[in-house]
């Protein structure tokens, strides 16, 4: 469905006829310096086809915009720029990164945004941008900048949330208590991979925008994109560092398990020794041969019991001192 449709003149929104935005009057005439921004949310194939006809959009780009599983990319079809961005938000309860998608068509005098999933609410970006007339004066590329800026800001929030969870994992791995962190480490690495799939392919398009290598991006507009590109590279560095930290934490977790198993084996061996020595003494005295020492001695039994207790006590303190118990 169409969620908003506006005409902008010199950075100021111009009211359109009609109470509700609709596909029926999606295209409006634009004067010099004017541009139109149409926003769609989870449109049907018929709605996309109508918008494509109205704004003369390339069929391949329209086909991609109808699929919510595209890779972030930037393509040009004639005088229309087509960009795909992945939106991210973090569900801390499940350590899960959820994804959506925004497809942006930018022409000489129009912008069409197609949003899939919850993700970034472009209505907020539109209101914020409408409060900045100086930015809107840069035309359709100002909308592209505002959308990219909002999406990358959400990437930073997701990165910050992942940092908190990775810190929790590190604290748990190196705590004195016995913990099983392998499942959570795997989950976080999988979610970081999801973030990486959204962030990494976007770096090259942002670099091209920031360098002014895209038609329609002048030096002043490129300044805004340089800020977005800087934030994007900062997020990518955070994601790389978190991935390395999780790999290190997993190695440390395995090492701790190995140390704990060795410690357990020492304790089991010490406990077995405490049982084996008295058993050995009792076995010798249970042979009932005439020439066994102290067999016919009146104090032979108490002597054997005291010997068992004495040897076991000596072994216990020796193992304790050695750290085996």
PDB file of C-alpha atoms in Angstrom, residues 4-221:
ATOM      1  CA  UNK A   4       2.723   8.750   1.874  1.00  0.00           C
ATOM      2  CA  UNK A   5       2.970  10.863  -1.230  1.00  0.00           C
ATOM      3  CA  UNK A   6       4.411  14.363  -1.174  1.00  0.00           C
ATOM      4  CA  UNK A   7       5.699  17.064  -3.483  1.00  0.00           C
ATOM      5  CA  UNK A   8       8.634  19.203  -2.340  1.00  0.00           C
ATOM      6  CA  UNK A   9       9.401  22.686  -3.633  1.00  0.00           C
ATOM      7  CA  UNK A  10      12.643  24.374  -2.540  1.00  0.00           C
ATOM      8  CA  UNK A  11      12.867  22.072   0.482  1.00  0.00           C
ATOM      9  CA  UNK A  12       9.278  22.615   1.603  1.00  0.00           C
ATOM     10  CA  UNK A  13       6.452  20.091   1.409  1.00  0.00           C
ATOM     11  CA  UNK A  14       3.571  21.103  -0.857  1.00  0.00           C
ATOM     12  CA  UNK A  15       0.130  19.671   0.079  1.00  0.00           C
ATOM     13  CA  UNK A  16      -1.435  17.469  -2.609  1.00  0.00           C
ATOM     14  CA  UNK A  17      -5.095  17.144  -3.498  1.00  0.00           C
ATOM     15  CA  UNK A  18      -6.996  14.396  -1.718  1.00  0.00           C
ATOM     16  CA  UNK A  19      -7.274  13.444   1.932  1.00  0.00           C
ATOM     17  CA  UNK A  20      -5.515  10.088   1.653  1.00  0.00           C
ATOM     18  CA  UNK A  21      -2.573   9.136  -0.533  1.00  0.00           C
ATOM     19  CA  UNK A  22      -3.497   6.679  -3.250  1.00  0.00           C
ATOM     20  CA  UNK A  23      -2.001   5.057  -6.301  1.00  0.00           C
ATOM     21  CA  UNK A  24      -4.579   6.743  -8.464  1.00  0.00           C
ATOM     22  CA  UNK A  25      -2.856  10.128  -8.255  1.00  0.00           C
ATOM     23  CA  UNK A  26       0.651   8.874  -7.484  1.00  0.00           C
ATOM     24  CA  UNK A  27       2.357  11.012 -10.135  1.00  0.00           C
ATOM     25  CA  UNK A  28       2.073  14.787  -9.964  1.00  0.00           C
ATOM     26  CA  UNK A  29       3.647  17.396 -12.259  1.00  0.00           C
ATOM     27  CA  UNK A  30       6.940  18.766 -10.957  1.00  0.00           C
ATOM     28  CA  UNK A  31       8.360  22.166 -11.769  1.00  0.00           C
ATOM     29  CA  UNK A  32      12.003  23.138 -11.915  1.00  0.00           C
ATOM     30  CA  UNK A  33      13.717  22.173  -8.674  1.00  0.00           C
ATOM     31  CA  UNK A  34      10.681  20.214  -7.453  1.00  0.00           C
ATOM     32  CA  UNK A  35      10.591  16.501  -6.710  1.00  0.00           C
ATOM     33  CA  UNK A  36       8.075  13.959  -5.474  1.00  0.00           C
ATOM     34  CA  UNK A  37       8.517  11.261  -2.816  1.00  0.00           C
ATOM     35  CA  UNK A  38       6.164   8.259  -2.839  1.00  0.00           C
ATOM     36  CA  UNK A  39       6.400   5.687  -0.048  1.00  0.00           C
ATOM     37  CA  UNK A  40       5.116   2.113  -0.322  1.00  0.00           C
ATOM     38  CA  UNK A  41       4.901  -0.562   2.363  1.00  0.00           C
ATOM     39  CA  UNK A  42       4.771  -4.260   1.419  1.00  0.00           C
ATOM     40  CA  UNK A  43       3.090  -3.550  -1.939  1.00  0.00           C
ATOM     41  CA  UNK A  44       1.383  -6.221  -3.997  1.00  0.00           C
ATOM     42  CA  UNK A  45       2.593  -7.166  -7.471  1.00  0.00           C
ATOM     43  CA  UNK A  46      -0.270  -5.158  -9.008  1.00  0.00           C
ATOM     44  CA  UNK A  47       0.642  -2.062  -6.989  1.00  0.00           C
ATOM     45  CA  UNK A  48       4.284  -2.369  -8.004  1.00  0.00           C
ATOM     46  CA  UNK A  49       3.296  -2.748 -11.640  1.00  0.00           C
ATOM     47  CA  UNK A  50       1.173   0.400 -11.466  1.00  0.00           C
ATOM     48  CA  UNK A  51       3.969   2.389  -9.822  1.00  0.00           C
ATOM     49  CA  UNK A  52       6.451   1.056 -12.385  1.00  0.00           C
ATOM     50  CA  UNK A  53       4.222   2.243 -15.213  1.00  0.00           C
ATOM     51  CA  UNK A  54       3.596   5.601 -13.565  1.00  0.00           C
ATOM     52  CA  UNK A  55       7.274   6.413 -13.001  1.00  0.00           C
ATOM     53  CA  UNK A  56       8.682   4.420 -15.952  1.00  0.00           C
ATOM     54  CA  UNK A  57      10.805   2.150 -13.754  1.00  0.00           C
ATOM     55  CA  UNK A  58      12.953  -0.596 -15.231  1.00  0.00           C
ATOM     56  CA  UNK A  59      11.300  -4.066 -15.052  1.00  0.00           C
ATOM     57  CA  UNK A  60      14.395  -5.730 -13.555  1.00  0.00           C
ATOM     58  CA  UNK A  61      14.584  -3.182 -10.754  1.00  0.00           C
ATOM     59  CA  UNK A  62      10.857  -3.529 -10.115  1.00  0.00           C
ATOM     60  CA  UNK A  63      11.229  -7.303  -9.970  1.00  0.00           C
ATOM     61  CA  UNK A  64      14.018  -6.948  -7.380  1.00  0.00           C
ATOM     62  CA  UNK A  65      11.974  -4.504  -5.317  1.00  0.00           C
ATOM     63  CA  UNK A  66       9.191  -7.054  -5.003  1.00  0.00           C
ATOM     64  CA  UNK A  67      11.570  -9.615  -3.478  1.00  0.00           C
ATOM     65  CA  UNK A  68      12.467  -8.929   0.166  1.00  0.00           C
ATOM     66  CA  UNK A  69      15.606 -11.102   0.059  1.00  0.00           C
ATOM     67  CA  UNK A  70      17.915  -8.989  -2.067  1.00  0.00           C
ATOM     68  CA  UNK A  71      21.552  -8.248  -1.357  1.00  0.00           C
ATOM     69  CA  UNK A  72      22.383  -4.566  -0.666  1.00  0.00           C
ATOM     70  CA  UNK A  73      23.411  -2.984  -3.949  1.00  0.00           C
ATOM     71  CA  UNK A  74      23.390   0.135  -6.103  1.00  0.00           C
ATOM     72  CA  UNK A  75      22.441   0.019  -9.787  1.00  0.00           C
ATOM     73  CA  UNK A  76      21.602   2.527 -12.482  1.00  0.00           C
ATOM     74  CA  UNK A  77      18.901   2.058 -15.102  1.00  0.00           C
ATOM     75  CA  UNK A  78      18.982   4.984 -17.505  1.00  0.00           C
ATOM     76  CA  UNK A  79      18.402   8.153 -15.498  1.00  0.00           C
ATOM     77  CA  UNK A  80      16.994   6.218 -12.508  1.00  0.00           C
ATOM     78  CA  UNK A  81      19.119   5.043  -9.613  1.00  0.00           C
ATOM     79  CA  UNK A  82      18.038   1.877  -7.796  1.00  0.00           C
ATOM     80  CA  UNK A  83      19.363   0.994  -4.340  1.00  0.00           C
ATOM     81  CA  UNK A  84      18.654  -1.877  -1.948  1.00  0.00           C
ATOM     82  CA  UNK A  85      19.307  -1.517   1.777  1.00  0.00           C
ATOM     83  CA  UNK A  86      18.817  -4.102   4.511  1.00  0.00           C
ATOM     84  CA  UNK A  87      17.200  -2.844   7.704  1.00  0.00           C
ATOM     85  CA  UNK A  88      18.192  -4.369  11.041  1.00  0.00           C
ATOM     86  CA  UNK A  89      16.788  -4.361  14.559  1.00  0.00           C
ATOM     87  CA  UNK A  90      17.807  -6.380  17.591  1.00  0.00           C
ATOM     88  CA  UNK A  91      15.612  -8.570  19.804  1.00  0.00           C
ATOM     89  CA  UNK A  92      17.680  -8.835  22.971  1.00  0.00           C
ATOM     90  CA  UNK A  93      15.430 -11.473  24.552  1.00  0.00           C
ATOM     91  CA  UNK A  94      16.394 -14.017  21.888  1.00  0.00           C
ATOM     92  CA  UNK A  95      19.828 -12.625  20.910  1.00  0.00           C
ATOM     93  CA  UNK A  96      18.322 -12.274  17.429  1.00  0.00           C
ATOM     94  CA  UNK A  97      18.900  -9.759  14.642  1.00  0.00           C
ATOM     95  CA  UNK A  98      15.740  -9.288  12.575  1.00  0.00           C
ATOM     96  CA  UNK A  99      15.939  -7.961   9.024  1.00  0.00           C
ATOM     97  CA  UNK A 100      13.802  -5.989   6.639  1.00  0.00           C
ATOM     98  CA  UNK A 101      14.465  -4.246   3.352  1.00  0.00           C
ATOM     99  CA  UNK A 102      14.146  -0.842   1.711  1.00  0.00           C
ATOM    100  CA  UNK A 103      14.260  -0.394  -2.058  1.00  0.00           C
ATOM    101  CA  UNK A 104      14.836   3.159  -3.285  1.00  0.00           C
ATOM    102  CA  UNK A 105      14.219   4.453  -6.818  1.00  0.00           C
ATOM    103  CA  UNK A 106      15.708   7.901  -7.422  1.00  0.00           C
ATOM    104  CA  UNK A 107      14.916   9.765 -10.634  1.00  0.00           C
ATOM    105  CA  UNK A 108      15.550  13.347 -11.721  1.00  0.00           C
ATOM    106  CA  UNK A 109      12.362  14.572 -10.048  1.00  0.00           C
ATOM    107  CA  UNK A 110      11.043  11.693  -7.956  1.00  0.00           C
ATOM    108  CA  UNK A 111      11.859   9.208  -5.207  1.00  0.00           C
ATOM    109  CA  UNK A 112       9.955   5.942  -4.744  1.00  0.00           C
ATOM    110  CA  UNK A 113      10.642   3.902  -1.624  1.00  0.00           C
ATOM    111  CA  UNK A 114       9.430   0.318  -1.261  1.00  0.00           C
ATOM    112  CA  UNK A 115       9.726  -1.034   2.283  1.00  0.00           C
ATOM    113  CA  UNK A 116       9.398  -4.677   3.352  1.00  0.00           C
ATOM    114  CA  UNK A 117       9.060  -5.733   6.977  1.00  0.00           C
ATOM    115  CA  UNK A 118       9.013  -3.631  10.122  1.00  0.00           C
ATOM    116  CA  UNK A 119      12.539  -2.272  10.417  1.00  0.00           C
ATOM    117  CA  UNK A 120      13.102   1.440   9.887  1.00  0.00           C
ATOM    118  CA  UNK A 121      10.003   3.608   9.879  1.00  0.00           C
ATOM    119  CA  UNK A 122      10.537   5.990   6.979  1.00  0.00           C
ATOM    120  CA  UNK A 123       7.720   8.228   8.193  1.00  0.00           C
ATOM    121  CA  UNK A 124      10.031   9.371  10.986  1.00  0.00           C
ATOM    122  CA  UNK A 125      12.851   9.983   8.510  1.00  0.00           C
ATOM    123  CA  UNK A 126      10.473  11.960   6.306  1.00  0.00           C
ATOM    124  CA  UNK A 127       9.333  14.178   9.193  1.00  0.00           C
ATOM    125  CA  UNK A 128      12.899  14.774  10.325  1.00  0.00           C
ATOM    126  CA  UNK A 129      13.990  15.638   6.809  1.00  0.00           C
ATOM    127  CA  UNK A 130      11.072  18.015   6.342  1.00  0.00           C
ATOM    128  CA  UNK A 131      12.390  19.970   9.325  1.00  0.00           C
ATOM    129  CA  UNK A 132      15.682  20.475   7.466  1.00  0.00           C
ATOM    130  CA  UNK A 133      14.783  22.522   4.392  1.00  0.00           C
ATOM    131  CA  UNK A 134      18.440  23.251   3.609  1.00  0.00           C
ATOM    132  CA  UNK A 135      19.051  19.526   3.195  1.00  0.00           C
ATOM    133  CA  UNK A 136      15.872  18.942   1.188  1.00  0.00           C
ATOM    134  CA  UNK A 137      16.968  21.643  -1.252  1.00  0.00           C
ATOM    135  CA  UNK A 138      19.525  19.137  -2.556  1.00  0.00           C
ATOM    136  CA  UNK A 139      16.628  17.309  -4.199  1.00  0.00           C
ATOM    137  CA  UNK A 140      16.024  13.553  -4.484  1.00  0.00           C
ATOM    138  CA  UNK A 141      19.564  12.761  -3.294  1.00  0.00           C
ATOM    139  CA  UNK A 142      18.682  14.396   0.016  1.00  0.00           C
ATOM    140  CA  UNK A 143      16.057  11.684   0.493  1.00  0.00           C
ATOM    141  CA  UNK A 144      18.602   9.015  -0.399  1.00  0.00           C
ATOM    142  CA  UNK A 145      20.969  10.488   2.194  1.00  0.00           C
ATOM    143  CA  UNK A 146      18.263  10.623   4.891  1.00  0.00           C
ATOM    144  CA  UNK A 147      17.279   6.987   4.309  1.00  0.00           C
ATOM    145  CA  UNK A 148      20.890   5.755   4.316  1.00  0.00           C
ATOM    146  CA  UNK A 149      21.651   7.784   7.426  1.00  0.00           C
ATOM    147  CA  UNK A 150      18.665   6.350   9.304  1.00  0.00           C
ATOM    148  CA  UNK A 151      19.465   2.775   8.258  1.00  0.00           C
ATOM    149  CA  UNK A 152      23.134   3.080   9.286  1.00  0.00           C
ATOM    150  CA  UNK A 153      22.111   4.639  12.615  1.00  0.00           C
ATOM    151  CA  UNK A 154      20.083   1.486  13.274  1.00  0.00           C
ATOM    152  CA  UNK A 155      23.143  -0.596  12.373  1.00  0.00           C
ATOM    153  CA  UNK A 156      25.049   1.249  15.104  1.00  0.00           C
ATOM    154  CA  UNK A 157      22.304   0.498  17.638  1.00  0.00           C
ATOM    155  CA  UNK A 158      22.400  -3.186  16.706  1.00  0.00           C
ATOM    156  CA  UNK A 159      26.191  -3.182  16.990  1.00  0.00           C
ATOM    157  CA  UNK A 160      25.993  -1.594  20.456  1.00  0.00           C
ATOM    158  CA  UNK A 161      23.460  -4.226  21.596  1.00  0.00           C
ATOM    159  CA  UNK A 162      25.684  -7.020  20.279  1.00  0.00           C
ATOM    160  CA  UNK A 163      28.654  -5.527  22.143  1.00  0.00           C
ATOM    161  CA  UNK A 164      26.726  -5.796  25.408  1.00  0.00           C
ATOM    162  CA  UNK A 165      25.892  -9.459  24.750  1.00  0.00           C
ATOM    163  CA  UNK A 166      29.458 -10.316  23.748  1.00  0.00           C
ATOM    164  CA  UNK A 167      30.718  -8.689  26.974  1.00  0.00           C
ATOM    165  CA  UNK A 168      28.260 -10.883  28.903  1.00  0.00           C
ATOM    166  CA  UNK A 169      29.577 -13.979  27.131  1.00  0.00           C
ATOM    167  CA  UNK A 170      33.190 -13.058  27.932  1.00  0.00           C
ATOM    168  CA  UNK A 171      32.313 -12.503  31.572  1.00  0.00           C
ATOM    169  CA  UNK A 172      30.524 -15.845  31.715  1.00  0.00           C
ATOM    170  CA  UNK A 173      33.346 -17.753  29.991  1.00  0.00           C
ATOM    171  CA  UNK A 174      35.976 -16.476  32.429  1.00  0.00           C
ATOM    172  CA  UNK A 175      33.828 -16.685  35.563  1.00  0.00           C
ATOM    173  CA  UNK A 176      34.712 -19.236  38.277  1.00  0.00           C
ATOM    174  CA  UNK A 177      31.362 -20.963  37.816  1.00  0.00           C
ATOM    175  CA  UNK A 178      30.940 -23.792  35.328  1.00  0.00           C
ATOM    176  CA  UNK A 179      28.908 -22.451  32.411  1.00  0.00           C
ATOM    177  CA  UNK A 180      27.870 -23.783  29.021  1.00  0.00           C
ATOM    178  CA  UNK A 181      28.293 -20.816  26.674  1.00  0.00           C
ATOM    179  CA  UNK A 182      28.800 -22.654  23.391  1.00  0.00           C
ATOM    180  CA  UNK A 183      25.168 -22.356  22.290  1.00  0.00           C
ATOM    181  CA  UNK A 184      24.998 -18.615  22.958  1.00  0.00           C
ATOM    182  CA  UNK A 185      28.357 -18.033  21.265  1.00  0.00           C
ATOM    183  CA  UNK A 186      27.124 -19.846  18.162  1.00  0.00           C
ATOM    184  CA  UNK A 187      23.878 -17.862  18.199  1.00  0.00           C
ATOM    185  CA  UNK A 188      25.701 -14.540  18.448  1.00  0.00           C
ATOM    186  CA  UNK A 189      28.139 -15.483  15.679  1.00  0.00           C
ATOM    187  CA  UNK A 190      25.188 -16.361  13.450  1.00  0.00           C
ATOM    188  CA  UNK A 191      23.541 -12.988  14.163  1.00  0.00           C
ATOM    189  CA  UNK A 192      26.814 -11.166  13.538  1.00  0.00           C
ATOM    190  CA  UNK A 193      26.981 -12.917  10.176  1.00  0.00           C
ATOM    191  CA  UNK A 194      23.482 -11.550   9.480  1.00  0.00           C
ATOM    192  CA  UNK A 195      24.681  -8.026  10.280  1.00  0.00           C
ATOM    193  CA  UNK A 196      27.751  -8.530   8.123  1.00  0.00           C
ATOM    194  CA  UNK A 197      25.555  -9.458   5.138  1.00  0.00           C
ATOM    195  CA  UNK A 198      23.771  -6.115   5.511  1.00  0.00           C
ATOM    196  CA  UNK A 199      26.766  -3.897   6.272  1.00  0.00           C
ATOM    197  CA  UNK A 200      29.641  -5.096   4.096  1.00  0.00           C
ATOM    198  CA  UNK A 201      28.010  -4.852   0.622  1.00  0.00           C
ATOM    199  CA  UNK A 202      26.838  -1.319   1.454  1.00  0.00           C
ATOM    200  CA  UNK A 203      30.345   0.073   1.953  1.00  0.00           C
ATOM    201  CA  UNK A 204      31.176   0.367  -1.749  1.00  0.00           C
ATOM    202  CA  UNK A 205      27.959   2.263  -2.691  1.00  0.00           C
ATOM    203  CA  UNK A 206      28.492   4.619   0.266  1.00  0.00           C
ATOM    204  CA  UNK A 207      32.095   5.175  -0.817  1.00  0.00           C
ATOM    205  CA  UNK A 208      30.912   6.099  -4.313  1.00  0.00           C
ATOM    206  CA  UNK A 209      28.321   8.503  -2.918  1.00  0.00           C
ATOM    207  CA  UNK A 210      30.900  10.063  -0.584  1.00  0.00           C
ATOM    208  CA  UNK A 211      33.392  10.465  -3.434  1.00  0.00           C
ATOM    209  CA  UNK A 212      30.782  12.149  -5.634  1.00  0.00           C
ATOM    210  CA  UNK A 213      31.067   9.411  -8.267  1.00  0.00           C
ATOM    211  CA  UNK A 214      27.283   9.170  -8.686  1.00  0.00           C
ATOM    212  CA  UNK A 215      25.462  11.452 -11.112  1.00  0.00           C
ATOM    213  CA  UNK A 216      23.342  13.939  -9.175  1.00  0.00           C
ATOM    214  CA  UNK A 217      25.637  14.019  -6.131  1.00  0.00           C
ATOM    215  CA  UNK A 218      27.466  17.346  -6.003  1.00  0.00           C
ATOM    216  CA  UNK A 219      30.235  18.282  -3.586  1.00  0.00           C
ATOM    217  CA  UNK A 220      27.852  19.605  -0.920  1.00  0.00           C
ATOM    218  CA  UNK A 221      25.666  16.495  -1.060  1.00  0.00           C
TER     219      UNK A 221
END
